[in-house]
Amino acid sequence: MDLGAITKYSALHAKPNGLILQYGTAGFRTKAEHLDHVMFRMGLLAVLRSKQTKSTIGVMVTASHNPEEDNGVKLVDPLGEMLAPSWEEHATCLANAEEQDMQRVLIDISEKEAVNLQQDAFVVIGRDTRPSSEKLSQSVIDGVTVLGGQFHDYGLLTTPQLHYMVYCRNTGGRYGKATIEGYYQKLSKAFVELTKQASCSGDEYRSLKVDCANGIGALKLREMEHYFSQGLSVQLFNDGSKGKLNHLCGADFVKSHQKPPQGMEIKSNERCCSFDGDADRIVYYYHDADGHFHLIDGDKIATLISSFLKELLVEIGESLNIGVVQTAYANGSSTRYLEEVMKALFSTAVEMKIKQSAEQLEDKKRKAAKMLENIIDLFNQAAGDAISDMLVIEAILALKGLTVQQWDALYTDLPNRQLKVQVADRRVISTTDAERQAVTPPGLQEAINDLVKKYKLSRAFVRPSGTEDVVRVYAEADSQESADHLAHEVSLAVFQLAGGIGERPQPGF
């Protein structure tokens, strides 16, 4: 480790005085002008992690659904997963170290993790379309090279595509080719093979309107669409040609405001979806015949996919259990539906086997096995890939002959509302019970409990954002009016008890 060279390069990427950042689930995120030193230091850390694991490590420059002026960075571990928690602590320590302490922190990490500094290191880098991303990627490269690491800069990628590249490189190409063409071909081949097996379809001509949040998803989907165009036609909106990244568009906007993005006209019962800025999040939606907006979020996406997988497993005679991981935000109706439908699928399959001949069953088994193979290929290894999720959803809808309205009608969500409250320091909020109970500040959870008692079928919780000084508020109740009132009242409690700043939360959405 050439400590002199590191000190010299670090001076070119100096840390602003007093800036403290925390590495969280989404890595580091803040205003882009404050991140140059962080990017350089994450390049250093990626090399150490690569040496320790003897694997390729990924570095993604993105702030996902945050505003365009923000940016961020996160490291990707060898199997395309999030950075190990112990190394998240190292990332925080290294990012916040003063210049004079940099050498000591790097040595401490190396010794604590038993890093062989003579081991080769390889890092792959990707970035989103933010104006600041190219320069910040170069700062990462500076950190990689000063520690003697080798690198490959993929340039513009969605976040899940970088996860894919890391996984492919560390599995010797067994998962797929570590190229953008390899990604396109792997997913598209599986999608086309699946949709060929659809005997009928809810739509004669399958088309989908896609809001790309003025982000990287538009660029990559446009490159990819000719690979799968025989099975699906996509019409892109908010494609980056005008408008700001994530401004009045994208998955987070549609989910939070429960209305279509700006720049997209929706006809009755048209199927639409929105990506976020780095294409690792997706929501579906449509307008019904009366013009009412219907959101189909992660809960209904999970129920569609998991129930279809369970059907296929039953068809081929496998008794594997399927687990669906839900967060505190999961709608209560979705949990009940999943519990009920999974039980019902098995008994229905047993009845069908009694009625059908051995030849019919064998034919269905072969088809189900092929479908299952293609569905698995469609799932990008990375958790949360808007493009692969979109293709899985479209394939299942085609195979089951479902329209978007029929999918939405699988169960009825309890009305809900999500809000944000600006606070001086989000760390004043701490939670337990999968983030459903506030431990601090004192009195907040008691206030929430009292408010929830006022409404039927209600629940509410608050949690600090992982990326900015805001507190997220979620409320459910038996009517939209009640959910809105509950969310507003909880927001006021957060503002009063957790150090709210700016304008007090106002009613109306």
Coordinates of C-alpha atoms in Angstrom, one line a residue:
M1 CA 0.0 0.0 0.0
D2 CA 1.6 3.2 -1.2
L3 CA 0.5 5.5 1.6
G4 CA 2.3 8.5 0.2
A5 CA 0.5 8.2 -3.2
I6 CA -2.8 7.8 -1.4
T7 CA -2.2 10.9 0.7
K8 CA -1.3 12.9 -2.4
Y9 CA -4.4 11.7 -4.4
S10 CA -6.6 12.2 -1.3
A11 CA -5.6 15.9 -1.2
L12 CA -7.1 16.2 -4.7
H13 CA -10.4 14.8 -3.3
A14 CA -10.5 16.6 0.0
K15 CA -13.3 16.1 2.5
P16 CA -15.4 19.2 3.3
N17 CA -15.1 20.3 7.0
G18 CA -17.8 19.0 9.3
L19 CA -19.5 16.7 6.8
I20 CA -20.7 13.5 8.3
L21 CA -22.4 10.8 6.2
Q22 CA -23.8 7.3 7.0
Y23 CA -23.6 4.3 4.7
G24 CA -27.1 2.7 4.7
T25 CA -29.1 0.3 2.6
A26 CA -28.9 2.7 -0.4
G27 CA -25.2 3.4 0.2
F28 CA -24.2 7.1 0.6
R29 CA -26.5 9.8 -0.8
T30 CA -26.4 13.6 -0.5
K31 CA -26.0 16.7 -2.7
A32 CA -23.6 15.8 -5.6
E33 CA -21.2 18.7 -4.7
H34 CA -20.4 17.0 -1.4
L35 CA -19.5 13.6 -2.7
D36 CA -16.1 13.8 -4.5
H37 CA -14.1 12.6 -1.5
V38 CA -16.6 9.9 -0.8
M39 CA -16.3 8.5 -4.3
F40 CA -12.5 8.5 -4.1
R41 CA -12.5 6.7 -0.8
M42 CA -15.1 4.1 -2.0
G43 CA -12.8 3.3 -4.8
L44 CA -10.1 2.6 -2.2
L45 CA -12.6 0.5 -0.2
A46 CA -13.7 -1.5 -3.2
V47 CA -10.1 -2.5 -3.9
L48 CA -9.7 -3.7 -0.3
R49 CA -12.9 -5.6 -0.4
S50 CA -11.9 -7.2 -3.8
K51 CA -8.6 -8.3 -2.3
Q52 CA -10.2 -9.7 0.8
T53 CA -12.9 -11.7 -1.2
K54 CA -10.6 -12.5 -4.2
S55 CA -13.6 -11.4 -6.3
T56 CA -14.8 -8.6 -8.6
I57 CA -16.6 -5.9 -6.6
G58 CA -19.0 -3.4 -8.1
V59 CA -19.3 0.4 -7.5
M60 CA -22.5 2.1 -8.7
V61 CA -22.8 5.9 -8.9
T62 CA -26.4 6.7 -8.5
A63 CA -29.0 8.3 -6.1
S64 CA -31.9 6.3 -7.5
H65 CA -35.2 8.1 -6.9
N66 CA -33.6 11.2 -5.3
P67 CA -33.7 14.6 -7.0
E68 CA -31.3 15.2 -9.9
E69 CA -29.0 17.5 -7.9
D70 CA -28.3 14.6 -5.5
N71 CA -26.0 11.7 -6.1
G72 CA -24.7 8.7 -4.3
V73 CA -22.6 5.5 -4.3
K74 CA -23.0 2.0 -3.2
L75 CA -20.7 -1.1 -3.4
V76 CA -21.9 -4.5 -4.8
D77 CA -20.6 -7.7 -3.2
P78 CA -19.4 -10.8 -5.1
L79 CA -22.7 -12.4 -5.8
G80 CA -24.5 -9.2 -6.7
E81 CA -25.7 -8.6 -3.2
M82 CA -25.5 -5.6 -1.0
L83 CA -22.3 -4.8 0.8
A84 CA -21.7 -6.9 4.0
P85 CA -22.8 -5.0 7.1
S86 CA -19.3 -5.1 8.7
W87 CA -18.0 -3.4 5.6
E88 CA -20.8 -0.8 5.7
E89 CA -19.3 0.3 9.0
H90 CA -15.8 0.5 7.3
A91 CA -17.4 2.6 4.5
T92 CA -18.9 5.1 7.0
C93 CA -15.6 5.3 9.0
L94 CA -13.5 5.8 5.9
A95 CA -15.9 8.4 4.4
N96 CA -15.9 10.5 7.6
A97 CA -12.1 10.2 8.4
E98 CA -10.2 13.5 8.4
E99 CA -7.4 13.8 5.9
Q100 CA -4.7 13.2 8.6
D101 CA -6.5 10.0 9.7
M102 CA -6.9 8.4 6.3
Q103 CA -3.8 6.3 6.4
R104 CA -4.6 4.9 9.9
V105 CA -8.2 4.0 8.9
L106 CA -7.1 2.2 5.8
I107 CA -4.5 0.2 7.7
D108 CA -7.0 -0.6 10.5
I109 CA -9.5 -1.9 7.9
S110 CA -6.8 -4.0 6.2
E111 CA -5.7 -5.5 9.5
K112 CA -9.1 -6.1 11.0
E113 CA -10.3 -7.9 7.8
A114 CA -7.0 -9.7 7.2
V115 CA -6.7 -8.2 3.7
N116 CA -3.8 -9.6 1.7
L117 CA -2.5 -6.4 0.1
Q118 CA -0.5 -8.4 -2.5
Q119 CA -3.7 -10.0 -3.8
D120 CA -5.0 -8.7 -7.2
A121 CA -8.1 -6.6 -7.2
F122 CA -10.7 -5.9 -9.9
V123 CA -13.6 -3.4 -9.7
V124 CA -16.4 -2.7 -12.1
I125 CA -18.1 0.6 -12.2
G126 CA -21.5 1.9 -13.5
R127 CA -23.3 5.2 -13.3
D128 CA -26.7 6.7 -14.0
T129 CA -27.5 9.7 -16.2
R130 CA -27.2 12.5 -13.6
P131 CA -25.0 15.4 -14.8
S132 CA -22.7 14.8 -11.9
S133 CA -22.2 11.1 -12.4
E134 CA -19.4 11.0 -15.0
K135 CA -17.1 13.2 -12.9
L136 CA -17.9 11.3 -9.7
S137 CA -17.2 8.0 -11.5
Q138 CA -13.7 9.3 -12.3
S139 CA -13.1 10.0 -8.6
V140 CA -14.0 6.3 -8.0
I141 CA -11.5 5.3 -10.6
D142 CA -8.8 7.5 -9.0
G143 CA -9.3 5.6 -5.7
V144 CA -9.2 2.2 -7.5
T145 CA -6.0 2.9 -9.4
V146 CA -4.0 4.5 -6.6
L147 CA -4.3 1.2 -4.6
G148 CA -3.2 -0.7 -7.7
G149 CA -6.6 -2.2 -8.5
Q150 CA -7.7 -3.0 -12.1
F151 CA -11.1 -1.8 -13.2
H152 CA -13.7 -1.9 -16.0
D153 CA -15.9 1.1 -16.4
Y154 CA -19.2 0.1 -18.0
G155 CA -20.4 3.7 -18.2
L156 CA -24.1 4.2 -18.2
L157 CA -26.0 1.3 -16.6
T158 CA -29.1 0.7 -14.5
T159 CA -28.2 -0.3 -11.0
P160 CA -29.5 -3.9 -11.5
Q161 CA -27.4 -4.2 -14.6
L162 CA -24.2 -3.5 -12.6
H163 CA -25.3 -6.1 -10.0
Y164 CA -25.7 -8.6 -13.0
M165 CA -22.2 -7.8 -14.3
V166 CA -20.7 -8.5 -10.9
Y167 CA -22.5 -11.8 -10.5
C168 CA -21.6 -12.9 -14.0
R169 CA -17.9 -12.2 -13.5
N170 CA -17.8 -14.0 -10.2
T171 CA -19.5 -17.1 -11.5
G172 CA -17.2 -17.5 -14.5
G173 CA -20.0 -16.6 -17.0
R174 CA -22.2 -19.5 -15.8
Y175 CA -25.0 -17.1 -15.0
G176 CA -24.6 -15.1 -18.2
K177 CA -22.2 -12.9 -20.2
A178 CA -20.9 -9.9 -18.3
T179 CA -21.9 -7.5 -21.1
I180 CA -24.9 -5.3 -21.8
E181 CA -25.7 -7.5 -24.8
G182 CA -25.5 -10.6 -22.6
Y183 CA -28.0 -9.0 -20.2
Y184 CA -30.4 -8.1 -23.0
Q185 CA -30.2 -11.6 -24.6
K186 CA -30.6 -13.6 -21.4
L187 CA -33.7 -11.7 -20.3
S188 CA -35.3 -11.3 -23.8
K189 CA -34.8 -15.0 -24.7
A190 CA -36.6 -16.2 -21.6
F191 CA -39.4 -13.6 -22.1
V192 CA -40.0 -14.5 -25.8
E193 CA -40.0 -18.3 -25.0
L194 CA -42.5 -17.7 -22.3
T195 CA -44.9 -15.6 -24.3
K196 CA -44.8 -18.1 -27.2
Q197 CA -46.5 -20.5 -24.8
A198 CA -49.5 -18.2 -24.2
S199 CA -52.5 -19.8 -25.8
C200 CA -54.6 -16.8 -25.2
S201 CA -54.1 -13.3 -24.0
G202 CA -56.1 -10.6 -22.3
D203 CA -55.0 -8.3 -25.0
E204 CA -54.9 -9.2 -28.7
Y205 CA -51.9 -6.8 -29.2
R206 CA -49.9 -6.5 -26.1
S207 CA -48.6 -3.0 -25.5
L208 CA -47.4 -1.1 -22.4
K209 CA -46.7 2.6 -21.6
V210 CA -43.5 3.0 -19.6
D211 CA -42.6 6.1 -17.6
C212 CA -38.8 6.1 -17.4
A213 CA -38.5 8.9 -14.8
N214 CA -36.1 10.8 -17.3
G215 CA -33.5 8.3 -16.2
I216 CA -31.2 5.5 -17.3
G217 CA -34.1 3.1 -17.8
A218 CA -35.2 4.9 -21.0
L219 CA -31.8 4.6 -22.6
K220 CA -31.4 0.9 -21.7
L221 CA -35.0 -0.1 -22.6
R222 CA -34.7 1.6 -25.9
E223 CA -31.5 -0.4 -26.6
M224 CA -33.2 -3.6 -25.5
E225 CA -36.7 -3.4 -27.0
H226 CA -35.9 -4.9 -30.4
Y227 CA -34.8 -8.1 -28.6
F228 CA -38.3 -8.7 -27.2
S229 CA -40.5 -6.7 -29.6
Q230 CA -42.3 -9.8 -31.0
G231 CA -43.8 -10.4 -27.5
L232 CA -44.4 -6.8 -26.3
S233 CA -44.5 -3.3 -27.7
V234 CA -43.3 -0.6 -25.3
Q235 CA -44.1 3.2 -25.6
L236 CA -41.6 5.2 -23.6
F237 CA -42.4 8.5 -21.7
N238 CA -40.2 10.8 -19.7
D239 CA -37.3 9.4 -21.7
G240 CA -34.7 12.1 -20.7
S241 CA -35.1 14.1 -23.9
K242 CA -36.8 16.9 -21.7
G243 CA -37.6 17.2 -18.1
K244 CA -35.6 16.6 -14.9
L245 CA -34.7 13.2 -13.5
N246 CA -37.5 12.0 -11.1
H247 CA -39.3 15.4 -11.2
L248 CA -43.1 14.9 -11.3
C249 CA -42.5 11.4 -12.7
G250 CA -41.1 8.0 -11.8
A251 CA -42.1 5.2 -9.5
D252 CA -41.7 7.1 -6.2
F253 CA -43.8 10.0 -7.5
V254 CA -46.6 7.8 -8.7
K255 CA -46.6 5.7 -5.5
S256 CA -46.5 8.7 -3.2
H257 CA -49.0 10.9 -5.0
Q258 CA -51.2 8.1 -6.4
K259 CA -51.6 9.7 -9.8
P260 CA -50.0 9.3 -13.2
P261 CA -46.6 11.0 -14.0
Q262 CA -46.5 14.3 -15.8
G263 CA -46.1 13.9 -19.6
M264 CA -48.2 10.7 -19.9
E265 CA -51.8 10.7 -21.2
I266 CA -53.6 7.5 -20.2
K267 CA -56.7 6.1 -21.9
S268 CA -59.2 4.0 -20.0
N269 CA -57.8 0.6 -18.9
E270 CA -54.4 1.1 -20.6
R271 CA -51.6 -0.8 -18.8
C272 CA -48.9 1.6 -17.6
C273 CA -45.8 1.3 -15.4
S274 CA -43.1 3.6 -14.0
F275 CA -39.5 3.0 -13.2
D276 CA -37.4 5.1 -10.8
G277 CA -34.3 7.0 -11.8
D278 CA -31.9 4.0 -11.8
A279 CA -34.5 1.4 -12.8
D280 CA -34.4 -0.8 -9.7
R281 CA -38.0 0.0 -8.8
I282 CA -41.3 -0.4 -10.6
V283 CA -45.1 0.2 -10.1
Y284 CA -48.0 -0.5 -12.4
Y285 CA -51.2 1.6 -12.8
Y286 CA -54.2 2.4 -15.0
H287 CA -57.4 4.5 -15.2
D288 CA -60.7 2.7 -15.1
A289 CA -63.7 3.5 -17.3
D290 CA -64.8 6.2 -14.8
G291 CA -61.4 7.9 -14.8
H292 CA -60.3 6.7 -11.4
F293 CA -56.6 6.0 -10.9
H294 CA -55.6 2.5 -9.7
L295 CA -52.1 1.8 -8.4
I296 CA -50.7 -1.7 -8.6
D297 CA -47.6 -1.7 -6.4
G298 CA -45.1 -4.2 -5.0
D299 CA -47.7 -6.1 -3.0
K300 CA -49.8 -7.1 -6.1
I301 CA -46.7 -7.7 -8.1
A302 CA -45.5 -10.1 -5.5
T303 CA -48.8 -11.9 -5.3
L304 CA -49.1 -12.3 -9.1
I305 CA -45.6 -13.7 -9.4
S306 CA -45.6 -15.9 -6.3
S307 CA -49.0 -17.5 -6.9
F308 CA -47.9 -18.2 -10.6
L309 CA -44.7 -19.8 -9.4
K310 CA -46.7 -21.9 -6.9
E311 CA -49.0 -23.1 -9.7
L312 CA -46.0 -24.2 -11.8
L313 CA -44.5 -26.1 -8.9
V314 CA -47.7 -27.9 -8.2
E315 CA -48.0 -28.7 -11.9
I316 CA -44.6 -30.4 -11.9
G317 CA -45.2 -32.2 -8.7
E318 CA -42.8 -30.3 -6.5
S319 CA -43.9 -29.5 -2.9
L320 CA -41.4 -26.7 -2.4
N321 CA -42.6 -23.8 -0.2
I322 CA -42.5 -20.3 -1.5
G323 CA -41.7 -17.5 0.9
V324 CA -42.8 -13.9 0.2
V325 CA -40.9 -11.3 2.2
Q326 CA -43.0 -8.3 3.0
T327 CA -42.0 -5.0 4.6
A328 CA -44.0 -3.0 7.1
Y329 CA -45.5 -1.2 4.1
A330 CA -47.2 -4.3 2.8
N331 CA -51.0 -3.8 2.6
G332 CA -52.9 -5.9 5.1
S333 CA -55.1 -7.2 2.3
S334 CA -52.1 -8.6 0.4
T335 CA -51.0 -10.6 3.4
R336 CA -54.4 -12.2 3.8
Y337 CA -54.6 -12.9 0.1
L338 CA -51.2 -14.7 0.0
E339 CA -52.1 -16.8 3.0
E340 CA -55.4 -17.9 1.5
V341 CA -54.4 -18.4 -2.2
M342 CA -51.4 -20.5 -1.4
K343 CA -53.5 -22.9 0.6
A344 CA -56.2 -23.0 -2.1
L345 CA -53.8 -23.7 -5.0
F346 CA -52.7 -27.1 -3.6
S347 CA -56.2 -28.5 -3.1
T348 CA -57.3 -27.3 -6.5
A349 CA -54.3 -29.0 -8.1
V350 CA -55.1 -32.3 -6.3
E351 CA -58.7 -32.2 -7.7
M352 CA -57.4 -31.6 -11.3
K353 CA -55.0 -34.5 -11.1
I354 CA -57.9 -36.8 -10.2
K355 CA -59.9 -35.7 -13.2
Q356 CA -57.1 -35.7 -15.9
S357 CA -55.4 -38.6 -17.7
A358 CA -51.8 -39.5 -17.2
E359 CA -50.9 -38.3 -20.7
Q360 CA -52.6 -34.9 -20.1
L361 CA -50.8 -34.5 -16.8
E362 CA -47.4 -35.4 -18.3
D363 CA -47.9 -32.8 -21.1
K364 CA -48.8 -30.1 -18.5
K365 CA -45.9 -31.1 -16.4
R366 CA -43.4 -30.6 -19.4
K367 CA -44.9 -27.2 -20.2
A368 CA -44.9 -26.1 -16.6
A369 CA -41.2 -27.1 -16.2
K370 CA -40.2 -25.1 -19.3
M371 CA -42.2 -22.1 -18.0
L372 CA -40.5 -22.3 -14.6
E373 CA -37.1 -22.5 -16.2
N374 CA -37.8 -19.3 -18.3
I375 CA -39.3 -17.5 -15.3
I376 CA -36.2 -18.2 -13.3
D377 CA -34.0 -16.9 -16.2
L378 CA -36.0 -13.8 -16.4
F379 CA -35.3 -12.9 -12.8
N380 CA -32.1 -10.8 -12.7
Q381 CA -30.0 -12.0 -9.8
A382 CA -30.1 -8.5 -8.4
A383 CA -33.0 -7.8 -6.0
G384 CA -35.2 -5.3 -7.7
D385 CA -34.8 -4.9 -11.4
A386 CA -37.5 -2.8 -13.0
I387 CA -36.8 -4.2 -16.5
S388 CA -36.8 -7.9 -15.6
D389 CA -39.8 -7.4 -13.3
M390 CA -41.7 -5.7 -16.1
L391 CA -40.9 -8.7 -18.4
V392 CA -41.9 -11.3 -15.8
I393 CA -45.2 -9.5 -15.1
E394 CA -46.0 -9.1 -18.8
A395 CA -45.2 -12.8 -19.5
I396 CA -47.5 -13.9 -16.6
L397 CA -50.3 -11.7 -17.7
A398 CA -50.1 -13.1 -21.2
L399 CA -49.9 -16.7 -20.0
K400 CA -52.8 -16.3 -17.7
G401 CA -54.8 -14.2 -20.2
L402 CA -55.3 -11.4 -17.6
T403 CA -56.0 -7.8 -18.3
V404 CA -54.6 -5.2 -15.9
Q405 CA -58.1 -4.8 -14.4
Q406 CA -58.4 -8.5 -13.7
W407 CA -55.0 -8.5 -12.1
D408 CA -56.0 -5.6 -9.9
A409 CA -59.2 -7.3 -8.9
L410 CA -57.3 -10.3 -7.3
Y411 CA -57.9 -8.5 -4.0
T412 CA -58.8 -4.9 -2.8
D413 CA -56.1 -2.9 -1.0
L414 CA -57.0 -1.2 2.2
P415 CA -56.9 2.6 1.4
N416 CA -53.5 4.0 2.5
R417 CA -51.4 7.1 2.4
Q418 CA -47.7 7.7 2.5
L419 CA -46.2 11.1 3.5
K420 CA -42.8 12.7 4.3
V421 CA -42.0 15.1 7.1
Q422 CA -38.8 17.1 7.0
V423 CA -36.8 17.0 10.2
A424 CA -33.5 18.5 11.4
D425 CA -32.0 15.1 12.0
R426 CA -33.6 11.8 11.0
R427 CA -31.5 10.0 13.6
V428 CA -33.9 11.1 16.4
I429 CA -36.2 8.4 15.2
S430 CA -35.3 4.9 16.1
T431 CA -37.6 1.9 15.5
T432 CA -38.2 -1.8 16.4
D433 CA -40.5 -4.6 15.3
A434 CA -39.5 -4.4 11.6
E435 CA -39.7 -0.6 11.8
R436 CA -43.4 -0.7 12.8
Q437 CA -42.8 0.7 16.3
A438 CA -41.0 4.0 17.2
V439 CA -38.7 3.7 20.2
T440 CA -37.6 7.3 20.1
P441 CA -38.3 10.2 20.5
P442 CA -40.3 9.7 23.8
G443 CA -44.0 9.9 23.4
L444 CA -44.2 9.5 19.6
Q445 CA -45.4 5.9 19.6
E446 CA -48.0 6.6 22.3
A447 CA -49.3 9.5 20.2
I448 CA -49.5 7.2 17.1
N449 CA -51.3 4.5 19.1
D450 CA -53.9 7.0 20.3
L451 CA -54.5 8.3 16.7
V452 CA -54.9 4.8 15.3
K453 CA -57.7 4.1 17.8
K454 CA -59.8 6.8 16.1
Y455 CA -60.2 4.9 12.8
K456 CA -61.5 1.5 11.7
L457 CA -59.2 -1.2 10.3
S458 CA -56.3 1.2 10.8
R459 CA -52.6 1.1 11.4
A460 CA -49.8 3.6 11.1
F461 CA -46.1 3.7 11.6
V462 CA -43.1 6.0 11.0
R463 CA -39.5 5.4 10.0
P464 CA -36.5 7.6 9.1
S465 CA -35.4 7.7 5.5
G466 CA -32.1 6.0 4.8
T467 CA -31.0 8.7 2.5
E468 CA -32.2 12.2 3.6
D469 CA -33.4 14.0 6.7
V470 CA -37.1 13.1 6.3
V471 CA -39.4 10.8 8.3
R472 CA -41.7 8.6 6.2
V473 CA -45.3 8.2 7.5
Y474 CA -47.6 5.3 6.5
A475 CA -51.2 5.0 7.3
E476 CA -54.0 2.5 6.5
A477 CA -57.7 2.6 7.2
D478 CA -61.1 1.5 6.0
S479 CA -61.6 4.5 3.7
Q480 CA -59.3 6.8 1.8
E481 CA -60.6 9.8 3.8
S482 CA -59.7 8.1 7.0
A483 CA -56.3 7.0 5.8
D484 CA -55.6 10.6 4.7
H485 CA -56.7 12.1 8.0
L486 CA -54.7 9.5 10.0
A487 CA -51.5 10.1 7.9
H488 CA -51.9 13.9 8.4
E489 CA -52.3 13.6 12.1
V490 CA -49.4 11.3 12.5
S491 CA -47.3 13.7 10.4
L492 CA -48.2 16.5 12.8
A493 CA -47.1 14.3 15.7
V494 CA -43.8 13.6 14.0
F495 CA -43.3 17.3 13.3
Q496 CA -43.9 18.3 16.9
L497 CA -42.0 15.5 18.6
A498 CA -39.2 14.7 16.2
G499 CA -37.8 18.2 15.4
G500 CA -39.8 19.0 12.2
I501 CA -38.4 21.9 10.2
G502 CA -40.0 24.2 7.5
E503 CA -43.7 24.4 7.1
R504 CA -46.0 22.4 9.3
P505 CA -47.7 19.5 7.5
Q506 CA -50.9 20.6 5.8
P507 CA -54.0 18.6 5.1
G508 CA -54.9 17.8 1.5
F509 CA -53.0 15.7 -1.0

